[in-house]
Amino acid sequence: MSDSPPAETIRTASARPAPGAADGPDPRRWWGLVVIALAQLMVVLDATIVNIALPSAQKALGMSDGSRQWVITAYTLAFGGLLLLGGRIADLVGRKRTFIIGLIGFAVASAIGGAAGSPGMLFAARALQGVFGAVLAPSALSLMTTTFTDPRERGKAFGIYGAIAGAGAAIGLLLGGVLTSYANWRWCLYVNIPIAAVAVVGALVLLHDRPGHREARLDIPGVILGCGGLVAVVYGFSEAEPRGWSDGLVVGLLIGGVLLLTAFVFWQGKAKHPLLPLRILADRNRAGCFLTMGLATIGMFGLFLFMTYYFQGILGYTPVRSGLAFLPMSAMIILGSTQISARLLPRTPPRLLMVPGMLLAASGLLVLTQLGVDSAYATHVLPAELLLGLGMGLTFMPVFSTATHGVRPQDAGVTSAMVNTSQQVGGSLGTALLNTIATSATSTYVGQHMTSPARKAQVLREGIVHGYTHAIWWGVAAMLIAAVASGVLVVARPTRHGQGGTPAGAAAAH
C-alpha cells in the first residue's frame, strides 16, 4: 500500500497559496522559474567550469600536480556529502529562506575563491561553495515541486529544469574556456556573484513558500551516519583516481562509507524524526528514478572528462573550441527535455521516455568506442553527442518530475536532495571509476606496443585513446543497466491521470 497521501490531499495542500498570496496559481510563477533555473545553472556550472581553468589556476598559485585535484574534489566532497542535510534543513526552516541563504553563501564563497592567493585558500573556498550548494540545490528543486502542481505546467517547468541539469555541465566547459582565454581563470568563480545577486532579488520578489515544519527535529545521529557515509564514499571515489582502487585509504573509505550508510538505513527505521524517511525509498518509482539518475551520470560525467582531454590533447583544440565542441550535446539535451519529454509526459508513462532515452544515450557512447587518434569530429564525435544528448534530455526531465511527484510537503526538500545526491554520487563514481579503467588500459597498451623509441609519441597517443574507448564501454553498460532499472521499477502512469497529485500508478507500485 502506498505511503503517499491521497492525490486529492496533495493537490489541495500544494495548491494552497502562501500567506498573503491571492487565490489560485501565482501569476508570476514562470518568472519564479527563471530565478530557480538561474540558481540551478550556477550550481551545475560550478561542477565543471573550473576544469578547463585548472591549468591556469595551478600555474598562478603554484599548486603541485598531486594537490590540484582538490580544486574539484573539495567542491564535490562537500556538495555530495551534505545534500541530505541541506534537503532536511530546507524542510525544517522553509525552502525560500534556505534558497536565499544558499545563494548568498555561494556568492561569498565564490568571491573568496576568485581572490585566492594560495592553494589552501582556493581549496577552502571550493569546499564552502559545496556546503552552500548542498543547501541551495534541494531548495531549488523542492520550490519547483511545490510551485508547479498542474500536470501540463509541471511538464514544461521540469523540462526546463531537466535541460539545465543535463546541459549545464557542458555549458560550464564552454564558459570556463571563454573566461580563461579572454579574461582570467578567477572569473570562473567571480561569474557566480552577479548570477547570485540577480537570483536573490528575484527570489525575494517572485518566490513564495509556506513556512518550514518547525515541529520536527533534526536527526543528529542520522546526520552523522548519513552525511559521514556519503562524504566517505565520495572521498573514496575521488581518491581512487590518483591512488588506485587497491590503495589502503581508498578501500578503507569505501568500506567505512558503506558501513556508515548501512547503519544509517537501520537507524532511519527507528528514528522519530528521520533525516531520510524510508517511505521515500520504499516507493519503487522514486527508487527507480534515483537509480536511473546515478547510473546515467556514471557514463555522462566520465565522458566529459575523456572528451575534454581528447579535444585538447589529441585533436589540439583550444579551451574555447573544446567548449564549443560540446554545444551540440547541450542543444540536444535542451531539445529532448523541453520539446519532447515535457510535451509527452502528461500523457505518456515516464518509463516510455526513460527507457528509450537510456538506449539512445548508450548508442551514443557506443559510437565513441570506435574513436581513433585521427577520428574526425563531424563523423565520429558529433553523431555520438547528438544521440547522447537526446537520450539524456528524454531521461532527465521525467526522472526529476516523477521522483518529486506526490511527495509529502514536509519531505519535498529531502526528496529533492536524494535526486541531486544520486546525480552527484553517480558523477563522482563515473569520473573515478572510468578514469582508473582508462589509465590502466593505457598503461597496458603502451607496454605491449612500445617496440621502438622513435614511435613513443605515437604509441602514447594511441594508448590514451585506447584507454578512453575501453572505459567508455563501461559507460555503455551503465546506461543499459539504467534502461533496465527504469523499465522494471518505474511503473507510474501519465501525470494527467494522477490529476496533479501522485501518479496514478504509484499506489499499485508498492
Short mmCIF file of C-alpha atoms in Angstrom, two decimals:
data_model
loop_
_atom_site.label_atom_id
_atom_site.label_comp_id
_atom_site.label_asym_id
_atom_site.label_seq_id
_atom_site.Cartn_x
_atom_site.Cartn_y
_atom_site.Cartn_z
CA MET A 1 0.00 0.00 0.00
CA SER A 2 1.33 3.48 -0.82
CA ASP A 3 2.82 5.60 1.93
CA SER A 4 1.90 8.71 -0.02
CA PRO A 5 -1.27 10.58 0.95
CA PRO A 6 -4.20 10.56 -1.47
CA ALA A 7 -3.80 12.63 -4.59
CA GLU A 8 -6.66 14.90 -3.51
CA THR A 9 -4.91 15.72 -0.24
CA ILE A 10 -1.68 16.54 -2.04
CA ARG A 11 -3.45 18.61 -4.64
CA THR A 12 -5.25 20.62 -2.00
CA ALA A 13 -2.08 21.16 0.04
CA SER A 14 0.08 22.01 -2.94
CA ALA A 15 -2.46 24.41 -4.40
CA ARG A 16 -2.88 26.30 -1.08
CA PRO A 17 -1.46 29.77 -1.61
CA ALA A 18 1.30 31.15 0.50
CA PRO A 19 0.21 33.51 3.25
CA GLY A 20 -0.91 36.73 1.73
CA ALA A 21 -0.96 35.35 -1.79
CA ALA A 22 -4.04 35.56 -3.91
CA ASP A 23 -6.15 32.53 -4.52
CA GLY A 24 -5.20 30.38 -7.47
CA PRO A 25 -1.86 29.90 -9.18
CA ASP A 26 0.74 32.60 -8.72
CA PRO A 27 0.67 34.70 -11.92
CA ARG A 28 4.43 35.29 -11.55
CA ARG A 29 5.35 31.61 -11.18
CA TRP A 30 7.07 31.45 -14.58
CA TRP A 31 9.31 34.36 -13.63
CA GLY A 32 9.94 32.46 -10.42
CA LEU A 33 11.03 29.52 -12.57
CA VAL A 34 13.65 31.78 -14.18
CA VAL A 35 15.06 32.53 -10.72
CA ILE A 36 15.13 28.83 -9.76
CA ALA A 37 16.71 27.94 -13.11
CA LEU A 38 19.44 30.56 -12.61
CA ALA A 39 20.34 29.08 -9.25
CA GLN A 40 20.38 25.52 -10.58
CA LEU A 41 22.52 26.57 -13.54
CA MET A 42 25.04 28.19 -11.19
CA VAL A 43 25.35 25.02 -9.08
CA VAL A 44 25.69 22.73 -12.12
CA LEU A 45 28.15 25.05 -13.87
CA ASP A 46 30.49 25.01 -10.92
CA ALA A 47 30.90 21.25 -11.15
CA THR A 48 32.77 21.71 -14.48
CA ILE A 49 33.56 25.39 -15.12
CA VAL A 50 36.91 25.22 -13.31
CA ASN A 51 38.05 22.09 -15.17
CA ILE A 52 39.37 23.99 -18.17
CA ALA A 53 40.67 26.83 -15.94
CA LEU A 54 42.58 24.44 -13.68
CA PRO A 55 45.91 24.53 -15.57
CA SER A 56 45.96 28.34 -15.37
CA ALA A 57 45.00 28.35 -11.68
CA GLN A 58 47.63 25.74 -10.90
CA LYS A 59 50.36 27.83 -12.53
CA ALA A 60 49.22 31.08 -10.91
CA LEU A 61 49.03 29.69 -7.37
CA GLY A 62 51.94 27.26 -7.59
CA MET A 63 49.88 24.11 -6.95
CA SER A 64 51.56 20.74 -7.14
CA ASP A 65 50.25 18.06 -9.51
CA GLY A 66 49.30 15.95 -6.52
CA SER A 67 47.17 18.63 -4.86
CA ARG A 68 45.45 20.22 -7.87
CA GLN A 69 42.63 17.66 -7.82
CA TRP A 70 41.36 19.29 -4.61
CA VAL A 71 40.02 22.20 -6.63
CA ILE A 72 37.46 19.70 -7.95
CA THR A 73 37.31 17.27 -5.04
CA ALA A 74 36.73 19.89 -2.32
CA TYR A 75 33.55 21.00 -4.09
CA THR A 76 32.15 17.58 -4.93
CA LEU A 77 33.00 16.21 -1.48
CA ALA A 78 31.13 18.92 0.42
CA PHE A 79 28.29 19.10 -2.08
CA GLY A 80 27.65 15.37 -2.40
CA GLY A 81 28.18 14.62 1.27
CA LEU A 82 25.89 17.32 2.69
CA LEU A 83 22.96 17.24 0.26
CA LEU A 84 20.72 15.17 2.54
CA LEU A 85 21.33 17.55 5.41
CA GLY A 86 20.65 20.53 3.14
CA GLY A 87 17.37 18.99 1.99
CA ARG A 88 16.17 18.39 5.53
CA ILE A 89 17.15 21.92 6.61
CA ALA A 90 15.04 23.23 3.72
CA ASP A 91 12.06 21.23 5.01
CA LEU A 92 12.54 22.43 8.58
CA VAL A 93 13.07 26.18 8.13
CA GLY A 94 11.40 26.83 4.76
CA ARG A 95 12.63 26.42 1.20
CA LYS A 96 12.60 30.07 0.16
CA ARG A 97 14.68 31.07 3.19
CA THR A 98 17.30 28.35 2.65
CA PHE A 99 17.29 29.12 -1.09
CA ILE A 100 18.27 32.74 -0.41
CA ILE A 101 20.82 31.76 2.26
CA GLY A 102 22.33 29.27 -0.19
CA LEU A 103 22.60 31.89 -2.93
CA ILE A 104 24.28 34.48 -0.70
CA GLY A 105 26.67 31.92 0.80
CA PHE A 106 27.56 30.56 -2.65
CA ALA A 107 28.34 34.07 -3.91
CA VAL A 108 30.53 34.87 -0.89
CA ALA A 109 32.43 31.58 -1.28
CA SER A 110 32.92 32.33 -5.00
CA ALA A 111 34.33 35.77 -4.18
CA ILE A 112 36.80 34.22 -1.71
CA GLY A 113 37.86 31.64 -4.29
CA GLY A 114 38.30 34.24 -7.01
CA ALA A 115 40.52 36.32 -4.73
CA ALA A 116 42.52 33.30 -3.51
CA GLY A 117 46.23 33.97 -3.10
CA SER A 118 47.21 30.43 -2.14
CA PRO A 119 46.13 26.88 -2.98
CA GLY A 120 44.74 26.35 0.53
CA MET A 121 42.50 29.39 0.26
CA LEU A 122 41.13 28.20 -3.07
CA PHE A 123 40.51 24.68 -1.73
CA ALA A 124 38.66 26.10 1.30
CA ALA A 125 36.54 28.37 -0.90
CA ARG A 126 35.58 25.49 -3.16
CA ALA A 127 34.57 23.42 -0.13
CA LEU A 128 32.46 26.35 1.13
CA GLN A 129 30.82 26.56 -2.30
CA GLY A 130 29.92 22.88 -1.93
CA VAL A 131 28.41 23.46 1.51
CA PHE A 132 26.11 26.22 0.31
CA GLY A 133 25.42 24.34 -2.93
CA ALA A 134 24.14 21.46 -0.79
CA VAL A 135 21.65 23.88 0.78
CA LEU A 136 20.74 25.60 -2.48
CA ALA A 137 20.15 22.66 -4.85
CA PRO A 138 17.46 20.80 -2.82
CA SER A 139 15.72 24.11 -2.06
CA ALA A 140 15.55 24.95 -5.76
CA LEU A 141 14.08 21.59 -6.79
CA SER A 142 11.59 21.45 -3.93
CA LEU A 143 10.42 25.00 -4.73
CA MET A 144 9.73 23.69 -8.23
CA THR A 145 7.78 20.78 -6.77
CA THR A 146 5.53 22.97 -4.64
CA THR A 147 5.10 25.78 -7.21
CA PHE A 148 4.09 23.74 -10.27
CA THR A 149 1.37 21.21 -9.46
CA ASP A 150 -0.73 21.29 -12.63
CA PRO A 151 0.42 18.31 -14.76
CA ARG A 152 0.78 20.24 -18.01
CA GLU A 153 2.58 23.19 -16.44
CA ARG A 154 4.67 20.80 -14.37
CA GLY A 155 5.85 19.07 -17.53
CA LYS A 156 7.03 22.34 -19.09
CA ALA A 157 8.70 23.53 -15.89
CA PHE A 158 10.52 20.27 -15.24
CA GLY A 159 11.51 20.10 -18.91
CA ILE A 160 13.38 23.37 -18.46
CA TYR A 161 14.86 22.21 -15.14
CA GLY A 162 15.94 18.88 -16.61
CA ALA A 163 17.55 20.64 -19.58
CA ILE A 164 19.60 22.81 -17.24
CA ALA A 165 20.62 19.85 -15.09
CA GLY A 166 21.78 17.93 -18.14
CA ALA A 167 23.28 20.69 -20.28
CA GLY A 168 24.73 22.85 -17.52
CA ALA A 169 27.87 20.76 -17.14
CA ALA A 170 28.68 21.05 -20.84
CA ILE A 171 27.90 24.78 -20.83
CA GLY A 172 30.27 25.10 -17.88
CA LEU A 173 33.10 23.68 -20.00
CA LEU A 174 32.41 26.29 -22.71
CA LEU A 175 32.08 29.18 -20.29
CA GLY A 176 35.23 28.10 -18.48
CA GLY A 177 37.13 28.10 -21.76
CA VAL A 178 35.85 31.54 -22.77
CA LEU A 179 36.57 33.15 -19.39
CA THR A 180 40.01 31.56 -19.12
CA SER A 181 41.02 32.55 -22.65
CA TYR A 182 39.63 36.10 -22.75
CA ALA A 183 39.58 37.20 -19.11
CA ASN A 184 41.25 35.28 -16.28
CA TRP A 185 40.77 31.95 -14.53
CA ARG A 186 39.49 33.87 -11.48
CA TRP A 187 36.40 34.90 -13.43
CA CYS A 188 35.31 31.27 -13.50
CA LEU A 189 34.49 31.91 -9.82
CA TYR A 190 33.60 35.61 -9.93
CA VAL A 191 30.92 34.94 -12.55
CA ASN A 192 28.74 33.43 -9.83
CA ILE A 193 28.45 36.76 -7.97
CA PRO A 194 26.22 38.63 -10.50
CA ILE A 195 24.20 35.46 -11.16
CA ALA A 196 23.55 35.02 -7.43
CA ALA A 197 22.72 38.71 -6.96
CA VAL A 198 20.06 38.61 -9.67
CA ALA A 199 18.67 35.36 -8.26
CA VAL A 200 18.45 36.75 -4.70
CA VAL A 201 16.50 39.82 -5.84
CA GLY A 202 14.24 37.64 -7.96
CA ALA A 203 13.66 35.20 -5.09
CA LEU A 204 12.66 37.99 -2.70
CA VAL A 205 10.19 39.42 -5.21
CA LEU A 206 8.83 36.39 -7.05
CA LEU A 207 9.05 33.22 -4.95
CA HIS A 208 6.52 32.13 -2.33
CA ASP A 209 6.74 29.28 0.13
CA ARG A 210 4.91 28.01 3.17
CA PRO A 211 6.77 28.24 6.49
CA GLY A 212 9.02 25.35 7.48
CA HIS A 213 7.85 22.48 9.64
CA ARG A 214 9.26 23.71 12.95
CA GLU A 215 7.59 20.96 14.94
CA ALA A 216 10.06 18.46 13.51
CA ARG A 217 13.57 17.95 14.87
CA LEU A 218 16.88 17.42 13.14
CA ASP A 219 18.03 13.81 13.32
CA ILE A 220 21.58 14.32 14.67
CA PRO A 221 22.61 10.61 14.62
CA GLY A 222 21.20 10.40 11.10
CA VAL A 223 23.22 13.45 10.06
CA ILE A 224 26.44 11.90 11.41
CA LEU A 225 25.80 8.47 9.84
CA GLY A 226 24.27 9.58 6.54
CA CYS A 227 26.45 12.59 5.76
CA GLY A 228 29.53 10.83 7.12
CA GLY A 229 28.87 7.81 4.91
CA LEU A 230 28.30 9.93 1.80
CA VAL A 231 31.43 12.00 2.45
CA ALA A 232 33.48 8.81 2.90
CA VAL A 233 32.12 7.27 -0.33
CA VAL A 234 32.55 10.44 -2.43
CA TYR A 235 36.04 10.99 -0.98
CA GLY A 236 36.93 7.36 -1.68
CA PHE A 237 35.81 7.67 -5.30
CA SER A 238 37.76 10.91 -5.70
CA GLU A 239 40.97 9.42 -4.24
CA ALA A 240 40.65 6.29 -6.38
CA GLU A 241 41.75 8.29 -9.42
CA PRO A 242 45.23 9.34 -8.18
CA ARG A 243 45.84 6.47 -5.73
CA GLY A 244 44.24 3.44 -7.41
CA TRP A 245 41.40 1.24 -6.22
CA SER A 246 43.66 -1.08 -4.20
CA ASP A 247 45.13 1.71 -2.08
CA GLY A 248 44.54 1.22 1.65
CA LEU A 249 42.97 4.66 2.15
CA VAL A 250 40.58 4.19 -0.77
CA VAL A 251 39.50 0.72 0.39
CA GLY A 252 39.08 1.94 3.96
CA LEU A 253 37.00 4.93 2.90
CA LEU A 254 34.69 2.89 0.67
CA ILE A 255 34.18 0.09 3.22
CA GLY A 256 33.73 2.60 6.03
CA GLY A 257 31.28 4.62 3.93
CA VAL A 258 29.20 1.54 3.13
CA LEU A 259 29.12 0.53 6.80
CA LEU A 260 28.06 4.02 7.86
CA LEU A 261 25.32 4.11 5.21
CA THR A 262 24.10 0.65 6.28
CA ALA A 263 23.91 1.86 9.88
CA PHE A 264 22.16 4.99 8.61
CA VAL A 265 19.40 2.95 6.90
CA PHE A 266 18.95 0.86 10.07
CA TRP A 267 18.69 3.99 12.20
CA GLN A 268 16.20 5.68 9.87
CA GLY A 269 13.76 2.85 10.53
CA LYS A 270 13.89 3.63 14.26
CA ALA A 271 14.34 7.43 14.44
CA LYS A 272 11.38 9.55 15.50
CA HIS A 273 12.32 12.35 13.08
CA PRO A 274 14.44 10.59 10.41
CA LEU A 275 16.76 12.56 8.15
CA LEU A 276 15.62 10.40 5.20
CA PRO A 277 12.22 8.80 5.83
CA LEU A 278 12.36 5.27 4.43
CA ARG A 279 8.93 5.76 2.84
CA ILE A 280 10.73 7.86 0.22
CA LEU A 281 12.99 4.95 -0.75
CA ALA A 282 10.17 2.38 -0.40
CA ASP A 283 8.30 3.95 -3.33
CA ARG A 284 9.52 1.95 -6.34
CA ASN A 285 9.00 4.85 -8.74
CA ARG A 286 11.29 7.11 -6.73
CA ALA A 287 13.80 4.33 -6.14
CA GLY A 288 13.86 3.65 -9.89
CA CYS A 289 14.42 7.34 -10.62
CA PHE A 290 17.26 7.61 -8.09
CA LEU A 291 18.94 4.51 -9.55
CA THR A 292 18.47 5.67 -13.14
CA MET A 293 19.95 9.09 -12.36
CA GLY A 294 23.00 7.61 -10.64
CA LEU A 295 23.73 5.13 -13.43
CA ALA A 296 23.17 7.71 -16.19
CA THR A 297 25.63 10.18 -14.71
CA ILE A 298 28.31 7.49 -14.36
CA GLY A 299 28.64 7.45 -18.13
CA MET A 300 27.95 11.13 -18.72
CA PHE A 301 30.47 12.69 -16.31
CA GLY A 302 33.14 10.19 -17.30
CA LEU A 303 32.56 11.22 -20.89
CA PHE A 304 33.06 14.92 -20.08
CA LEU A 305 36.45 14.11 -18.59
CA PHE A 306 37.61 11.98 -21.55
CA MET A 307 36.33 14.24 -24.30
CA THR A 308 37.85 17.37 -22.73
CA TYR A 309 41.29 15.73 -22.85
CA TYR A 310 40.60 14.17 -26.26
CA PHE A 311 39.73 17.54 -27.80
CA GLN A 312 42.73 19.36 -26.34
CA GLY A 313 45.35 16.63 -26.05
CA ILE A 314 44.63 14.54 -29.17
CA LEU A 315 42.86 16.89 -31.60
CA GLY A 316 44.74 20.01 -30.43
CA TYR A 317 41.68 22.17 -29.74
CA THR A 318 41.90 25.39 -27.73
CA PRO A 319 39.86 25.65 -24.49
CA VAL A 320 37.21 27.74 -26.26
CA ARG A 321 36.97 25.36 -29.21
CA SER A 322 36.75 22.44 -26.78
CA GLY A 323 33.81 24.09 -25.06
CA LEU A 324 32.12 24.81 -28.39
CA ALA A 325 32.54 21.17 -29.37
CA PHE A 326 30.21 20.19 -26.50
CA LEU A 327 27.41 22.56 -27.56
CA PRO A 328 25.56 20.14 -29.89
CA MET A 329 25.10 17.76 -26.95
CA SER A 330 23.76 20.60 -24.80
CA ALA A 331 21.36 21.62 -27.57
CA MET A 332 20.01 18.07 -27.85
CA ILE A 333 19.56 17.81 -24.08
CA ILE A 334 17.50 21.02 -24.15
CA LEU A 335 15.50 19.77 -27.15
CA GLY A 336 14.81 16.40 -25.59
CA SER A 337 13.78 17.88 -22.23
CA THR A 338 11.69 20.87 -23.28
CA GLN A 339 10.24 19.87 -26.64
CA ILE A 340 9.81 16.11 -26.35
CA SER A 341 9.66 14.90 -22.75
CA ALA A 342 7.81 17.96 -21.44
CA ARG A 343 5.14 17.59 -24.14
CA LEU A 344 4.74 13.82 -23.84
CA LEU A 345 4.95 13.22 -20.09
CA PRO A 346 1.38 14.38 -19.27
CA ARG A 347 0.02 11.56 -21.45
CA THR A 348 2.94 9.09 -21.55
CA PRO A 349 4.18 6.78 -18.76
CA PRO A 350 7.61 8.04 -17.60
CA ARG A 351 9.38 4.77 -18.36
CA LEU A 352 8.37 5.02 -22.04
CA LEU A 353 10.57 8.12 -22.14
CA MET A 354 13.31 6.97 -19.77
CA VAL A 355 13.98 3.56 -21.36
CA PRO A 356 14.34 4.87 -24.96
CA GLY A 357 16.37 7.77 -23.56
CA MET A 358 18.88 5.48 -21.91
CA LEU A 359 19.08 3.28 -25.01
CA LEU A 360 19.79 6.33 -27.18
CA ALA A 361 22.45 7.51 -24.72
CA ALA A 362 24.03 4.04 -24.72
CA SER A 363 24.12 4.07 -28.53
CA GLY A 364 25.85 7.47 -28.45
CA LEU A 365 28.55 6.12 -26.15
CA LEU A 366 28.79 3.04 -28.36
CA VAL A 367 29.77 5.27 -31.30
CA LEU A 368 32.57 6.75 -29.18
CA THR A 369 34.05 3.31 -28.51
CA GLN A 370 35.23 3.47 -32.14
CA LEU A 371 37.29 6.64 -31.69
CA GLY A 372 40.83 6.70 -33.03
CA VAL A 373 43.73 9.12 -32.94
CA ASP A 374 42.75 10.55 -36.33
CA SER A 375 38.94 10.42 -35.98
CA ALA A 376 37.12 13.44 -37.37
CA TYR A 377 34.78 15.42 -35.15
CA ALA A 378 32.00 15.55 -37.75
CA THR A 379 31.92 11.81 -38.44
CA HIS A 380 32.66 10.29 -35.03
CA VAL A 381 32.13 12.76 -32.18
CA LEU A 382 29.16 14.81 -33.42
CA PRO A 383 26.80 11.86 -34.08
CA ALA A 384 27.64 10.45 -30.66
CA GLU A 385 26.94 13.78 -28.96
CA LEU A 386 23.57 14.13 -30.72
CA LEU A 387 22.45 10.64 -29.63
CA LEU A 388 23.75 11.02 -26.09
CA GLY A 389 22.26 14.49 -25.66
CA LEU A 390 18.83 13.48 -26.95
CA GLY A 391 18.82 10.41 -24.72
CA MET A 392 19.76 12.40 -21.63
CA GLY A 393 17.13 15.02 -22.42
CA LEU A 394 14.44 12.36 -22.71
CA THR A 395 15.52 10.84 -19.38
CA PHE A 396 16.35 13.71 -17.02
CA MET A 397 13.02 15.50 -17.23
CA PRO A 398 10.79 12.50 -16.27
CA VAL A 399 13.33 11.49 -13.60
CA PHE A 400 13.11 14.87 -11.84
CA SER A 401 9.34 15.09 -12.24
CA THR A 402 8.48 11.52 -11.21
CA ALA A 403 10.90 11.41 -8.27
CA THR A 404 9.36 14.51 -6.69
CA HIS A 405 5.73 14.00 -7.73
CA GLY A 406 3.21 13.48 -4.94
CA VAL A 407 5.78 13.69 -2.14
CA ARG A 408 4.56 14.93 1.23
CA PRO A 409 5.19 18.69 1.62
CA GLN A 410 7.38 18.12 4.69
CA ASP A 411 9.55 15.70 2.67
CA ALA A 412 9.93 17.77 -0.51
CA GLY A 413 13.38 19.07 0.41
CA VAL A 414 14.93 15.74 1.36
CA THR A 415 13.40 14.01 -1.69
CA SER A 416 14.89 16.70 -3.93
CA ALA A 417 18.20 16.19 -2.14
CA MET A 418 18.12 12.47 -2.94
CA VAL A 419 17.77 13.22 -6.68
CA ASN A 420 20.78 15.53 -6.50
CA THR A 421 22.68 13.04 -4.35
CA SER A 422 22.12 10.31 -6.95
CA GLN A 423 23.45 12.61 -9.64
CA GLN A 424 26.47 13.72 -7.58
CA VAL A 425 27.49 10.26 -6.36
CA GLY A 426 26.99 8.84 -9.87
CA GLY A 427 29.15 11.61 -11.33
CA SER A 428 31.89 11.07 -8.74
CA LEU A 429 31.83 7.32 -9.30
CA GLY A 430 31.87 7.74 -13.07
CA THR A 431 34.82 10.14 -13.03
CA ALA A 432 36.91 7.98 -10.68
CA LEU A 433 35.91 4.54 -11.96
CA LEU A 434 36.17 5.24 -15.68
CA ASN A 435 39.36 7.29 -15.35
CA THR A 436 41.04 4.48 -13.38
CA ILE A 437 39.94 1.94 -16.01
CA ALA A 438 41.20 4.20 -18.80
CA THR A 439 44.58 4.77 -17.14
CA SER A 440 45.09 1.05 -16.59
CA ALA A 441 44.14 0.21 -20.19
CA THR A 442 46.51 2.90 -21.48
CA SER A 443 49.44 1.53 -19.46
CA THR A 444 48.78 -1.99 -20.73
CA TYR A 445 48.53 -0.83 -24.36
CA VAL A 446 51.73 1.21 -24.21
CA GLY A 447 53.59 -1.65 -22.56
CA GLN A 448 52.53 -4.06 -25.30
CA HIS A 449 53.14 -1.76 -28.30
CA MET A 450 56.25 0.21 -27.36
CA THR A 451 58.66 -1.52 -29.75
CA SER A 452 60.79 1.46 -30.71
CA PRO A 453 61.73 4.77 -29.00
CA ALA A 454 61.02 6.51 -32.32
CA ARG A 455 57.34 5.55 -32.01
CA LYS A 456 57.00 6.63 -28.37
CA ALA A 457 54.85 9.73 -29.01
CA GLN A 458 52.55 7.94 -31.46
CA VAL A 459 52.12 4.87 -29.26
CA LEU A 460 51.36 7.07 -26.26
CA ARG A 461 48.64 8.92 -28.19
CA GLU A 462 47.18 5.66 -29.39
CA GLY A 463 47.33 4.27 -25.86
CA ILE A 464 45.48 7.26 -24.42
CA VAL A 465 42.67 6.93 -26.94
CA HIS A 466 42.56 3.17 -26.41
CA GLY A 467 42.15 3.81 -22.67
CA TYR A 468 39.26 6.20 -23.34
CA THR A 469 37.41 3.79 -25.62
CA HIS A 470 37.99 0.88 -23.26
CA ALA A 471 36.48 2.83 -20.35
CA ILE A 472 33.56 4.11 -22.43
CA TRP A 473 32.38 0.50 -22.82
CA TRP A 474 31.73 0.55 -19.08
CA GLY A 475 29.71 3.70 -19.58
CA VAL A 476 27.64 1.86 -22.20
CA ALA A 477 26.99 -0.90 -19.65
CA ALA A 478 25.88 1.65 -17.02
CA MET A 479 23.41 3.21 -19.48
CA LEU A 480 21.97 -0.20 -20.40
CA ILE A 481 21.52 -1.12 -16.72
CA ALA A 482 19.79 2.24 -16.22
CA ALA A 483 17.39 1.36 -19.06
CA VAL A 484 16.56 -1.94 -17.36
CA ALA A 485 16.15 -0.26 -13.94
CA SER A 486 13.76 2.38 -15.25
CA GLY A 487 11.80 -0.17 -17.27
CA VAL A 488 11.34 -2.53 -14.32
CA LEU A 489 10.95 -0.15 -11.38
CA VAL A 490 9.20 2.94 -12.74
CA VAL A 491 5.54 2.00 -13.21
CA ALA A 492 3.89 5.41 -12.71
CA ARG A 493 1.12 6.31 -15.14
CA PRO A 494 0.91 9.59 -17.08
CA THR A 495 0.72 12.54 -14.69
CA ARG A 496 -2.58 13.82 -16.06
CA HIS A 497 -4.27 10.68 -14.77
CA GLY A 498 -2.89 11.48 -11.32
CA GLN A 499 -4.73 14.83 -11.57
CA GLY A 500 -1.88 16.80 -10.14
CA GLY A 501 -1.03 14.52 -7.26
CA THR A 502 0.84 11.28 -7.07
CA PRO A 503 0.98 9.50 -10.40
CA ALA A 504 -1.90 7.12 -10.53
CA GLY A 505 0.39 4.14 -10.77
CA ALA A 506 2.16 4.92 -7.51
CA ALA A 507 -0.32 3.16 -5.29
CA ALA A 508 -0.01 -0.03 -7.26
CA ALA A 509 3.75 0.20 -7.16
CA HIS A 510 4.11 -0.73 -3.52
#
